[in-house]
Amino acid sequence: MLKSVKVRDYMITDLVTFKADTDLFKAIDVLIERRISGAPVVDDEGHLLGLLSESDCLRGILSGSYFEEAGGRVESVMTCGVETVDAAADIVKAAEHFIHRGRRRLPVLEDGRLVGQISRRDILRAVQHFNDHAAPK
């Protein structure tokens, strides 16, 4: 029954995003302030360019300190070639991806543009909702 539930029904749409030319320290400030471990990097049309994670930030800072060059831009440290899921995919596909690929969250695309993010917790929320409303009592 969960195969009829779509990723778009449970994804989060209010995302923090960065542009490639965002200053790395400014991005770190946002991650800390918003208490998030990473955020998508998009272009002006909303196409996903990559992801910026805490690990990317640390790698950038350590690399910069080694060469005595602090800072830089998000594009110099972000992870490219990001795995994604389509908004129209069934939620079971996303759950299988989390299990087999070890991811905690996936950017959600529609027509090539970033429209949200789905996490393992969002999948559990869908299961809980199905259990509360569709399971025999």
C-alpha positions in Angstrom: 0.0 0.0 0.0 2.9 2.4 0.6 3.8 2.1 -3.1 0.9 4.5 -3.8 2.4 7.1 -1.5 4.7 9.5 -3.3 7.9 11.2 -2.1 6.2 14.6 -2.7 3.6 13.8 -0.1 6.2 13.6 2.8 9.2 15.6 1.6 10.2 18.8 3.4 10.0 21.8 1.1 11.3 24.7 3.3 15.0 24.2 2.8 18.1 26.2 3.5 20.0 26.4 0.2 23.3 28.0 -0.8 24.6 29.4 -4.0 28.0 28.2 -5.3 29.6 31.6 -4.7 28.4 31.8 -1.0 31.3 32.6 1.3 32.3 29.4 3.2 32.3 31.1 6.6 28.9 32.6 5.9 27.6 29.1 5.0 29.0 27.7 8.3 27.3 30.5 10.2 24.0 29.4 8.7 24.5 25.7 9.3 25.3 26.4 13.0 22.5 28.9 13.4 19.9 26.7 11.8 21.3 23.5 13.6 21.5 21.6 10.3 24.3 19.3 9.1 24.2 20.3 5.5 22.3 22.0 2.7 21.8 21.8 -1.1 23.7 24.1 -3.4 21.6 25.4 -6.3 21.9 27.8 -9.2 19.6 30.7 -9.9 17.1 28.5 -11.7 16.9 26.0 -8.8 19.0 23.3 -10.4 21.0 21.2 -7.9 24.7 21.7 -8.2 25.8 19.8 -5.1 25.5 19.5 -1.3 27.5 21.3 1.4 27.9 19.2 4.5 29.7 19.8 7.8 32.4 17.4 6.6 32.9 19.5 3.5 33.3 22.6 5.6 35.8 20.9 7.9 37.8 19.6 4.9 37.8 23.1 3.5 38.9 24.7 6.7 41.7 22.1 7.3 42.9 22.4 3.7 42.8 26.2 4.0 44.8 26.2 7.3 47.4 23.9 5.8 48.0 26.4 3.0 47.4 29.3 5.3 44.4 30.4 3.2 41.2 30.6 5.3 37.8 30.8 3.7 36.8 30.5 0.1 33.5 29.7 -1.6 31.0 26.9 -1.1 31.7 25.7 -4.7 35.4 24.9 -3.7 34.4 22.4 -1.0 30.8 21.1 -1.8 30.1 17.5 -2.8 29.1 17.2 -6.5 27.4 14.3 -8.2 24.7 14.0 -5.6 22.2 11.1 -5.5 18.6 12.4 -5.8 15.1 11.0 -6.0 12.2 12.2 -8.1 9.2 13.8 -6.4 6.9 11.4 -8.2 8.8 8.3 -7.0 7.0 6.0 -4.6 8.2 6.3 -1.0 9.2 2.6 -1.0 11.9 3.5 -3.6 13.3 6.2 -1.3 13.2 3.8 1.7 15.1 1.1 -0.3 17.7 3.8 -1.3 18.2 4.7 2.4 18.7 1.0 3.3 21.0 0.0 0.5 23.0 3.2 0.1 23.3 4.3 3.7 22.0 7.8 3.2 20.0 9.8 5.7 18.4 12.2 3.3 18.0 12.8 -0.4 17.3 15.9 -2.4 14.0 15.7 -4.3 13.9 16.9 -7.9 11.0 17.7 -10.2 11.6 18.6 -13.8 15.3 18.9 -13.0 14.8 21.4 -10.2 15.2 21.0 -6.4 11.8 21.0 -4.8 12.5 19.4 -1.5 14.3 16.8 0.6 13.2 13.5 2.0 14.8 11.9 5.0 14.6 8.5 6.8 12.4 10.2 9.4 10.0 11.4 6.8 9.6 7.8 5.6 8.9 6.7 9.1 6.3 9.5 9.4 4.6 8.1 6.2 4.6 4.6 7.7 3.2 5.9 11.0 0.5 7.8 9.1 -0.4 4.7 7.1 -0.5 2.6 10.3 -2.7 5.1 12.2 -5.2 5.5 9.3 -5.2 2.3 7.2 -4.2 -0.6 9.4 -7.0 -2.7 10.9 -7.5 -2.0 14.6 
